[in-house]
Amino acid sequence: MLTQIDWQLIGFGDEGWGGVLLNAATVTVTVSLCAWLLGAILGSLLCWMQIAGSRWQQRLAAGYITVFRGVPELLVIYLFYFGGRQVLSSIGSALGLQGPFEVNGFIAGAIAIGLISGAYQSGVFRGAFFAIPGGTLEAATVTGMGRLMLFRRMIVPQALRTALPGMGNQWQSVIKESALVSVTGLVETMNQISTAANSTQMSFFFYSVGAVIYLIITTCSDWLFRAVEKFAMRGQPRTPI
């Protein structure tokens, strides 16, 4: 049970951490959204390369997916943040520019997590494409639909409808992976929770608060994706369980 002092610690007054935690949660959602959208774009591109690309494009996509599914997320963030800073310093020195050269933690984290998410979302889109009944595409082709119209009116709507649950799962994963971006110094939820815990010497309390914040974000996200999925499936026959 929270004491009066504990409630003050998470309040929005001068002595409370509520305001900075709310700002940090906003940063978490923002960096996660950027990473998830980047992953969706990359995932759709990788899906196209695997399905309709040439042999070298298929191999390139397979290599990308293998690398970013196999390398730990934290290591990818380190490569983009600390490795990127070293690369920029080397380029600056070669051009005769004076340092120091810094990498923005938000950008590095969003790109790193987005690249990882893209490898997983490609599988979601690929499965959604193959879930489209072949007869539907054949019938559309027979009616004289061109490739662009077929893609826009038949493939995209049906594939997205099927991919929504998987995309929702990927969003939840990205939210949790965003906690790793704290290593770059970005003031997001995990970073701010650690700062509060160290400053007040109340680690258990503030890490519990952090768990609640992430739970609120993921639960609200789950409700949102369920609503979008229900809207997208309107008028579609449901298979009885």
PDB file of C-alpha atoms in Angstrom:
ATOM      1  CA  MET A   1       0.000   0.000   0.000  1.00  0.00           C
ATOM      2  CA  LEU A   2       1.368   3.374  -1.026  1.00  0.00           C
ATOM      3  CA  THR A   3       2.083   5.854   1.740  1.00  0.00           C
ATOM      4  CA  GLN A   4       1.400   9.569   1.525  1.00  0.00           C
ATOM      5  CA  ILE A   5       5.070  10.198   0.773  1.00  0.00           C
ATOM      6  CA  ASP A   6       4.974   7.663  -2.062  1.00  0.00           C
ATOM      7  CA  TRP A   7       1.978   9.381  -3.630  1.00  0.00           C
ATOM      8  CA  GLN A   8       3.839  12.678  -3.476  1.00  0.00           C
ATOM      9  CA  LEU A   9       6.781  11.119  -5.297  1.00  0.00           C
ATOM     10  CA  ILE A  10       4.651  10.317  -8.338  1.00  0.00           C
ATOM     11  CA  GLY A  11       2.632  13.512  -8.107  1.00  0.00           C
ATOM     12  CA  PHE A  12       2.829  16.501 -10.443  1.00  0.00           C
ATOM     13  CA  GLY A  13       3.992  19.006  -7.853  1.00  0.00           C
ATOM     14  CA  ASP A  14       7.434  20.497  -7.376  1.00  0.00           C
ATOM     15  CA  GLU A  15       8.622  17.443  -5.420  1.00  0.00           C
ATOM     16  CA  GLY A  16       6.911  14.837  -7.572  1.00  0.00           C
ATOM     17  CA  TRP A  17       8.210  12.863 -10.540  1.00  0.00           C
ATOM     18  CA  GLY A  18       4.843  12.642 -12.287  1.00  0.00           C
ATOM     19  CA  GLY A  19       5.510  15.352 -14.857  1.00  0.00           C
ATOM     20  CA  VAL A  20       8.900  14.083 -15.981  1.00  0.00           C
ATOM     21  CA  LEU A  21       7.617  10.491 -16.069  1.00  0.00           C
ATOM     22  CA  LEU A  22       4.717  11.569 -18.279  1.00  0.00           C
ATOM     23  CA  ASN A  23       7.124  13.360 -20.633  1.00  0.00           C
ATOM     24  CA  ALA A  24       9.356  10.275 -20.676  1.00  0.00           C
ATOM     25  CA  ALA A  25       6.373   8.053 -21.516  1.00  0.00           C
ATOM     26  CA  THR A  26       5.563  10.394 -24.412  1.00  0.00           C
ATOM     27  CA  VAL A  27       9.121   9.980 -25.697  1.00  0.00           C
ATOM     28  CA  THR A  28       8.765   6.194 -25.394  1.00  0.00           C
ATOM     29  CA  VAL A  29       5.585   6.184 -27.486  1.00  0.00           C
ATOM     30  CA  THR A  30       7.097   8.565 -30.053  1.00  0.00           C
ATOM     31  CA  VAL A  31      10.337   6.634 -30.582  1.00  0.00           C
ATOM     32  CA  SER A  32       8.358   3.376 -30.702  1.00  0.00           C
ATOM     33  CA  LEU A  33       5.963   4.779 -33.301  1.00  0.00           C
ATOM     34  CA  CYS A  34       8.825   5.977 -35.499  1.00  0.00           C
ATOM     35  CA  ALA A  35      10.568   2.606 -35.227  1.00  0.00           C
ATOM     36  CA  TRP A  36       7.367   0.674 -35.905  1.00  0.00           C
ATOM     37  CA  LEU A  37       6.516   2.748 -38.990  1.00  0.00           C
ATOM     38  CA  LEU A  38      10.071   2.339 -40.295  1.00  0.00           C
ATOM     39  CA  GLY A  39       9.754  -1.395 -39.688  1.00  0.00           C
ATOM     40  CA  ALA A  40       6.450  -1.500 -41.584  1.00  0.00           C
ATOM     41  CA  ILE A  41       7.998   0.240 -44.597  1.00  0.00           C
ATOM     42  CA  LEU A  42      11.073  -1.985 -44.576  1.00  0.00           C
ATOM     43  CA  GLY A  43       8.948  -5.081 -43.935  1.00  0.00           C
ATOM     44  CA  SER A  44       6.735  -4.418 -46.938  1.00  0.00           C
ATOM     45  CA  LEU A  45       9.798  -3.786 -49.119  1.00  0.00           C
ATOM     46  CA  LEU A  46      11.479  -6.998 -47.926  1.00  0.00           C
ATOM     47  CA  CYS A  47       8.247  -8.899 -48.529  1.00  0.00           C
ATOM     48  CA  TRP A  48       8.097  -7.636 -52.102  1.00  0.00           C
ATOM     49  CA  MET A  49      11.758  -8.546 -52.652  1.00  0.00           C
ATOM     50  CA  GLN A  50      11.145 -12.080 -51.399  1.00  0.00           C
ATOM     51  CA  ILE A  51       7.981 -12.649 -53.440  1.00  0.00           C
ATOM     52  CA  ALA A  52       8.472 -10.733 -56.692  1.00  0.00           C
ATOM     53  CA  GLY A  53      12.130  -9.770 -56.681  1.00  0.00           C
ATOM     54  CA  SER A  54      14.964 -11.197 -58.715  1.00  0.00           C
ATOM     55  CA  ARG A  55      17.229 -13.884 -57.326  1.00  0.00           C
ATOM     56  CA  TRP A  56      19.773 -11.418 -55.960  1.00  0.00           C
ATOM     57  CA  GLN A  57      16.985  -9.377 -54.353  1.00  0.00           C
ATOM     58  CA  GLN A  58      15.622 -12.496 -52.673  1.00  0.00           C
ATOM     59  CA  ARG A  59      19.071 -13.354 -51.351  1.00  0.00           C
ATOM     60  CA  LEU A  60      19.607  -9.794 -50.139  1.00  0.00           C
ATOM     61  CA  ALA A  61      16.278  -9.846 -48.287  1.00  0.00           C
ATOM     62  CA  ALA A  62      17.027 -13.251 -46.783  1.00  0.00           C
ATOM     63  CA  GLY A  63      20.447 -12.051 -45.611  1.00  0.00           C
ATOM     64  CA  TYR A  64      18.967  -8.908 -44.061  1.00  0.00           C
ATOM     65  CA  ILE A  65      16.328 -10.909 -42.192  1.00  0.00           C
ATOM     66  CA  THR A  66      18.886 -13.433 -40.972  1.00  0.00           C
ATOM     67  CA  VAL A  67      21.200 -10.726 -39.623  1.00  0.00           C
ATOM     68  CA  PHE A  68      18.624  -8.582 -37.838  1.00  0.00           C
ATOM     69  CA  ARG A  69      16.756 -11.537 -36.415  1.00  0.00           C
ATOM     70  CA  GLY A  70      19.958 -13.117 -35.153  1.00  0.00           C
ATOM     71  CA  VAL A  71      21.799 -10.138 -33.630  1.00  0.00           C
ATOM     72  CA  PRO A  72      20.621  -8.964 -30.160  1.00  0.00           C
ATOM     73  CA  GLU A  73      18.647  -5.717 -30.169  1.00  0.00           C
ATOM     74  CA  LEU A  74      20.963  -4.056 -27.653  1.00  0.00           C
ATOM     75  CA  LEU A  75      23.991  -4.776 -29.824  1.00  0.00           C
ATOM     76  CA  VAL A  76      22.301  -3.191 -32.850  1.00  0.00           C
ATOM     77  CA  ILE A  77      21.595  -0.056 -30.785  1.00  0.00           C
ATOM     78  CA  TYR A  78      25.237   0.033 -29.655  1.00  0.00           C
ATOM     79  CA  LEU A  79      26.397  -0.258 -33.264  1.00  0.00           C
ATOM     80  CA  PHE A  80      24.248   2.648 -34.422  1.00  0.00           C
ATOM     81  CA  TYR A  81      24.880   4.930 -31.441  1.00  0.00           C
ATOM     82  CA  PHE A  82      28.474   4.335 -30.345  1.00  0.00           C
ATOM     83  CA  GLY A  83      29.648   2.909 -33.665  1.00  0.00           C
ATOM     84  CA  GLY A  84      27.916   5.712 -35.556  1.00  0.00           C
ATOM     85  CA  ARG A  85      29.681   8.297 -33.431  1.00  0.00           C
ATOM     86  CA  GLN A  86      33.032   6.708 -34.244  1.00  0.00           C
ATOM     87  CA  VAL A  87      32.221   6.616 -37.951  1.00  0.00           C
ATOM     88  CA  LEU A  88      31.220  10.287 -37.924  1.00  0.00           C
ATOM     89  CA  SER A  89      34.444  11.175 -36.103  1.00  0.00           C
ATOM     90  CA  SER A  90      36.499   9.307 -38.712  1.00  0.00           C
ATOM     91  CA  ILE A  91      34.691  11.021 -41.573  1.00  0.00           C
ATOM     92  CA  GLY A  92      35.068  14.411 -39.896  1.00  0.00           C
ATOM     93  CA  SER A  93      38.785  13.879 -39.342  1.00  0.00           C
ATOM     94  CA  ALA A  94      39.232  12.871 -42.982  1.00  0.00           C
ATOM     95  CA  LEU A  95      37.473  16.083 -44.058  1.00  0.00           C
ATOM     96  CA  GLY A  96      39.474  18.193 -41.627  1.00  0.00           C
ATOM     97  CA  LEU A  97      36.460  19.013 -39.451  1.00  0.00           C
ATOM     98  CA  GLN A  98      36.701  19.552 -35.725  1.00  0.00           C
ATOM     99  CA  GLY A  99      34.719  17.348 -33.338  1.00  0.00           C
ATOM    100  CA  PRO A 100      33.242  16.133 -31.169  1.00  0.00           C
ATOM    101  CA  PHE A 101      30.644  14.416 -33.324  1.00  0.00           C
ATOM    102  CA  GLU A 102      27.540  13.139 -31.566  1.00  0.00           C
ATOM    103  CA  VAL A 103      24.744  10.827 -32.684  1.00  0.00           C
ATOM    104  CA  ASN A 104      21.219  11.725 -31.628  1.00  0.00           C
ATOM    105  CA  GLY A 105      19.955   9.020 -29.261  1.00  0.00           C
ATOM    106  CA  PHE A 106      16.373   9.294 -30.506  1.00  0.00           C
ATOM    107  CA  ILE A 107      17.352   8.863 -34.146  1.00  0.00           C
ATOM    108  CA  ALA A 108      19.832   6.060 -33.455  1.00  0.00           C
ATOM    109  CA  GLY A 109      17.345   4.168 -31.289  1.00  0.00           C
ATOM    110  CA  ALA A 110      14.437   4.566 -33.704  1.00  0.00           C
ATOM    111  CA  ILE A 111      16.517   3.422 -36.679  1.00  0.00           C
ATOM    112  CA  ALA A 112      18.043   0.462 -34.834  1.00  0.00           C
ATOM    113  CA  ILE A 113      14.720  -0.831 -33.513  1.00  0.00           C
ATOM    114  CA  GLY A 114      13.025  -0.041 -36.828  1.00  0.00           C
ATOM    115  CA  LEU A 115      15.536  -2.156 -38.754  1.00  0.00           C
ATOM    116  CA  ILE A 116      14.948  -5.056 -36.384  1.00  0.00           C
ATOM    117  CA  SER A 117      11.189  -4.645 -36.575  1.00  0.00           C
ATOM    118  CA  GLY A 118      11.357  -4.611 -40.364  1.00  0.00           C
ATOM    119  CA  ALA A 119      12.931  -8.067 -40.377  1.00  0.00           C
ATOM    120  CA  TYR A 120      10.013  -9.445 -38.352  1.00  0.00           C
ATOM    121  CA  GLN A 121       7.263  -7.485 -40.076  1.00  0.00           C
ATOM    122  CA  SER A 122       8.417  -8.837 -43.430  1.00  0.00           C
ATOM    123  CA  GLY A 123       7.329 -12.272 -42.229  1.00  0.00           C
ATOM    124  CA  VAL A 124       3.960 -10.860 -41.165  1.00  0.00           C
ATOM    125  CA  PHE A 125       3.359  -9.292 -44.601  1.00  0.00           C
ATOM    126  CA  ARG A 126       4.604 -12.370 -46.426  1.00  0.00           C
ATOM    127  CA  GLY A 127       2.224 -14.621 -44.528  1.00  0.00           C
ATOM    128  CA  ALA A 128      -0.631 -12.168 -45.135  1.00  0.00           C
ATOM    129  CA  PHE A 129       0.063 -12.158 -48.882  1.00  0.00           C
ATOM    130  CA  PHE A 130       0.029 -15.935 -49.149  1.00  0.00           C
ATOM    131  CA  ALA A 131      -3.220 -16.002 -47.154  1.00  0.00           C
ATOM    132  CA  ILE A 132      -5.017 -14.262 -50.046  1.00  0.00           C
ATOM    133  CA  PRO A 133      -7.024 -16.888 -51.984  1.00  0.00           C
ATOM    134  CA  GLY A 134      -5.407 -17.535 -55.332  1.00  0.00           C
ATOM    135  CA  GLY A 135      -8.799 -17.659 -57.026  1.00  0.00           C
ATOM    136  CA  THR A 136      -9.460 -14.059 -56.016  1.00  0.00           C
ATOM    137  CA  LEU A 137      -6.348 -12.797 -57.774  1.00  0.00           C
ATOM    138  CA  GLU A 138      -7.017 -14.963 -60.820  1.00  0.00           C
ATOM    139  CA  ALA A 139     -10.583 -13.663 -61.080  1.00  0.00           C
ATOM    140  CA  ALA A 140      -9.379 -10.069 -60.818  1.00  0.00           C
ATOM    141  CA  THR A 141      -6.792 -10.686 -63.534  1.00  0.00           C
ATOM    142  CA  VAL A 142      -9.406 -12.214 -65.828  1.00  0.00           C
ATOM    143  CA  THR A 143     -11.626  -9.130 -65.487  1.00  0.00           C
ATOM    144  CA  GLY A 144      -8.798  -7.063 -66.956  1.00  0.00           C
ATOM    145  CA  MET A 145      -7.290  -5.468 -63.862  1.00  0.00           C
ATOM    146  CA  GLY A 146      -3.776  -4.176 -64.404  1.00  0.00           C
ATOM    147  CA  ARG A 147      -0.980  -4.948 -61.957  1.00  0.00           C
ATOM    148  CA  LEU A 148      -1.212  -1.552 -60.249  1.00  0.00           C
ATOM    149  CA  MET A 149      -4.986  -1.735 -59.830  1.00  0.00           C
ATOM    150  CA  LEU A 150      -4.738  -5.356 -58.683  1.00  0.00           C
ATOM    151  CA  PHE A 151      -2.187  -4.351 -56.083  1.00  0.00           C
ATOM    152  CA  ARG A 152      -4.160  -1.325 -54.875  1.00  0.00           C
ATOM    153  CA  ARG A 153      -7.669  -2.777 -54.837  1.00  0.00           C
ATOM    154  CA  MET A 154      -7.133  -6.450 -54.098  1.00  0.00           C
ATOM    155  CA  ILE A 155      -3.749  -7.288 -52.597  1.00  0.00           C
ATOM    156  CA  VAL A 156      -3.216  -4.358 -50.205  1.00  0.00           C
ATOM    157  CA  PRO A 157      -6.697  -4.344 -48.559  1.00  0.00           C
ATOM    158  CA  GLN A 158      -6.794  -8.119 -48.055  1.00  0.00           C
ATOM    159  CA  ALA A 159      -3.161  -8.427 -46.957  1.00  0.00           C
ATOM    160  CA  LEU A 160      -3.406  -5.566 -44.452  1.00  0.00           C
ATOM    161  CA  ARG A 161      -6.570  -7.026 -42.983  1.00  0.00           C
ATOM    162  CA  THR A 162      -4.802 -10.328 -42.411  1.00  0.00           C
ATOM    163  CA  ALA A 163      -1.576  -8.689 -41.220  1.00  0.00           C
ATOM    164  CA  LEU A 164      -3.166  -6.471 -38.548  1.00  0.00           C
ATOM    165  CA  PRO A 165      -2.843  -8.958 -35.647  1.00  0.00           C
ATOM    166  CA  GLY A 166       0.810  -9.593 -36.457  1.00  0.00           C
ATOM    167  CA  MET A 167       1.483  -5.869 -36.821  1.00  0.00           C
ATOM    168  CA  GLY A 168      -0.126  -5.338 -33.430  1.00  0.00           C
ATOM    169  CA  ASN A 169       2.154  -7.942 -31.894  1.00  0.00           C
ATOM    170  CA  GLN A 170       5.135  -6.236 -33.446  1.00  0.00           C
ATOM    171  CA  TRP A 171       4.040  -2.905 -32.003  1.00  0.00           C
ATOM    172  CA  GLN A 172       3.943  -4.439 -28.532  1.00  0.00           C
ATOM    173  CA  SER A 173       7.447  -5.825 -29.058  1.00  0.00           C
ATOM    174  CA  VAL A 174       8.745  -2.450 -30.238  1.00  0.00           C
ATOM    175  CA  ILE A 175       7.287  -0.751 -27.131  1.00  0.00           C
ATOM    176  CA  LYS A 176       9.242  -3.104 -24.880  1.00  0.00           C
ATOM    177  CA  GLU A 177      12.406  -2.935 -26.991  1.00  0.00           C
ATOM    178  CA  SER A 178      12.334   0.869 -26.728  1.00  0.00           C
ATOM    179  CA  ALA A 179      13.476   0.486 -23.107  1.00  0.00           C
ATOM    180  CA  LEU A 180      16.890  -0.502 -24.483  1.00  0.00           C
ATOM    181  CA  VAL A 181      17.281   2.969 -26.033  1.00  0.00           C
ATOM    182  CA  SER A 182      17.993   4.256 -22.512  1.00  0.00           C
ATOM    183  CA  VAL A 183      21.637   3.226 -23.039  1.00  0.00           C
ATOM    184  CA  THR A 184      21.992   6.145 -25.483  1.00  0.00           C
ATOM    185  CA  GLY A 185      21.053   8.647 -22.777  1.00  0.00           C
ATOM    186  CA  LEU A 186      17.652   9.379 -24.324  1.00  0.00           C
ATOM    187  CA  VAL A 187      15.301  10.445 -21.543  1.00  0.00           C
ATOM    188  CA  GLU A 188      12.514   7.921 -22.137  1.00  0.00           C
ATOM    189  CA  THR A 189      10.589   5.915 -19.564  1.00  0.00           C
ATOM    190  CA  MET A 190      13.306   3.454 -18.548  1.00  0.00           C
ATOM    191  CA  ASN A 191      15.957   6.156 -18.319  1.00  0.00           C
ATOM    192  CA  GLN A 192      13.761   8.428 -16.229  1.00  0.00           C
ATOM    193  CA  ILE A 193      12.637   5.590 -13.960  1.00  0.00           C
ATOM    194  CA  SER A 194      16.290   4.667 -13.296  1.00  0.00           C
ATOM    195  CA  THR A 195      17.102   8.302 -12.525  1.00  0.00           C
ATOM    196  CA  ALA A 196      14.192   8.557 -10.093  1.00  0.00           C
ATOM    197  CA  ALA A 197      15.112   5.256  -8.420  1.00  0.00           C
ATOM    198  CA  ASN A 198      18.738   6.312  -7.949  1.00  0.00           C
ATOM    199  CA  SER A 199      17.843   9.799  -6.735  1.00  0.00           C
ATOM    200  CA  THR A 200      15.311   8.672  -4.125  1.00  0.00           C
ATOM    201  CA  GLN A 201      16.896   5.323  -3.221  1.00  0.00           C
ATOM    202  CA  MET A 202      13.453   3.754  -3.743  1.00  0.00           C
ATOM    203  CA  SER A 203      14.309   1.311  -6.498  1.00  0.00           C
ATOM    204  CA  PHE A 204      11.495  -1.183  -5.960  1.00  0.00           C
ATOM    205  CA  PHE A 205       8.849   1.532  -5.867  1.00  0.00           C
ATOM    206  CA  PHE A 206       9.938   3.363  -9.007  1.00  0.00           C
ATOM    207  CA  TYR A 207      10.669   0.247 -11.055  1.00  0.00           C
ATOM    208  CA  SER A 208       7.170  -0.940 -10.114  1.00  0.00           C
ATOM    209  CA  VAL A 209       5.842   2.409 -11.358  1.00  0.00           C
ATOM    210  CA  GLY A 210       7.781   1.850 -14.587  1.00  0.00           C
ATOM    211  CA  ALA A 211       6.189  -1.567 -15.019  1.00  0.00           C
ATOM    212  CA  VAL A 212       2.747  -0.004 -14.574  1.00  0.00           C
ATOM    213  CA  ILE A 213       3.542   2.692 -17.174  1.00  0.00           C
ATOM    214  CA  TYR A 214       4.585   0.116 -19.768  1.00  0.00           C
ATOM    215  CA  LEU A 215       1.550  -2.004 -18.916  1.00  0.00           C
ATOM    216  CA  ILE A 216      -0.765   0.973 -19.439  1.00  0.00           C
ATOM    217  CA  ILE A 217       0.834   1.761 -22.820  1.00  0.00           C
ATOM    218  CA  THR A 218       0.677  -1.837 -24.060  1.00  0.00           C
ATOM    219  CA  THR A 219      -2.875  -2.392 -22.790  1.00  0.00           C
ATOM    220  CA  CYS A 220      -4.188   0.778 -24.450  1.00  0.00           C
ATOM    221  CA  SER A 221      -2.345  -0.205 -27.623  1.00  0.00           C
ATOM    222  CA  ASP A 222      -3.957  -3.643 -27.534  1.00  0.00           C
ATOM    223  CA  TRP A 223      -7.424  -2.090 -27.237  1.00  0.00           C
ATOM    224  CA  LEU A 224      -6.664   0.238 -30.148  1.00  0.00           C
ATOM    225  CA  PHE A 225      -5.442  -2.538 -32.434  1.00  0.00           C
ATOM    226  CA  ARG A 226      -8.439  -4.698 -31.534  1.00  0.00           C
ATOM    227  CA  ALA A 227     -10.761  -1.829 -32.472  1.00  0.00           C
ATOM    228  CA  VAL A 228      -8.947  -1.277 -35.780  1.00  0.00           C
ATOM    229  CA  GLU A 229      -9.012  -5.013 -36.508  1.00  0.00           C
ATOM    230  CA  LYS A 230     -12.732  -5.182 -35.741  1.00  0.00           C
ATOM    231  CA  PHE A 231     -13.361  -2.240 -38.070  1.00  0.00           C
ATOM    232  CA  ALA A 232     -11.253  -3.786 -40.831  1.00  0.00           C
ATOM    233  CA  MET A 233     -13.075  -7.120 -40.527  1.00  0.00           C
ATOM    234  CA  ARG A 234     -16.562  -5.608 -40.725  1.00  0.00           C
ATOM    235  CA  GLY A 235     -18.729  -7.537 -43.161  1.00  0.00           C
ATOM    236  CA  GLN A 236     -16.237 -10.406 -43.354  1.00  0.00           C
ATOM    237  CA  PRO A 237     -17.449 -13.919 -42.514  1.00  0.00           C
ATOM    238  CA  ARG A 238     -15.892 -15.297 -39.339  1.00  0.00           C
ATOM    239  CA  THR A 239     -14.835 -18.899 -39.029  1.00  0.00           C
ATOM    240  CA  PRO A 240     -16.544 -20.492 -36.003  1.00  0.00           C
ATOM    241  CA  ILE A 241     -14.186 -21.775 -33.348  1.00  0.00           C
TER     242      ILE A 241
END
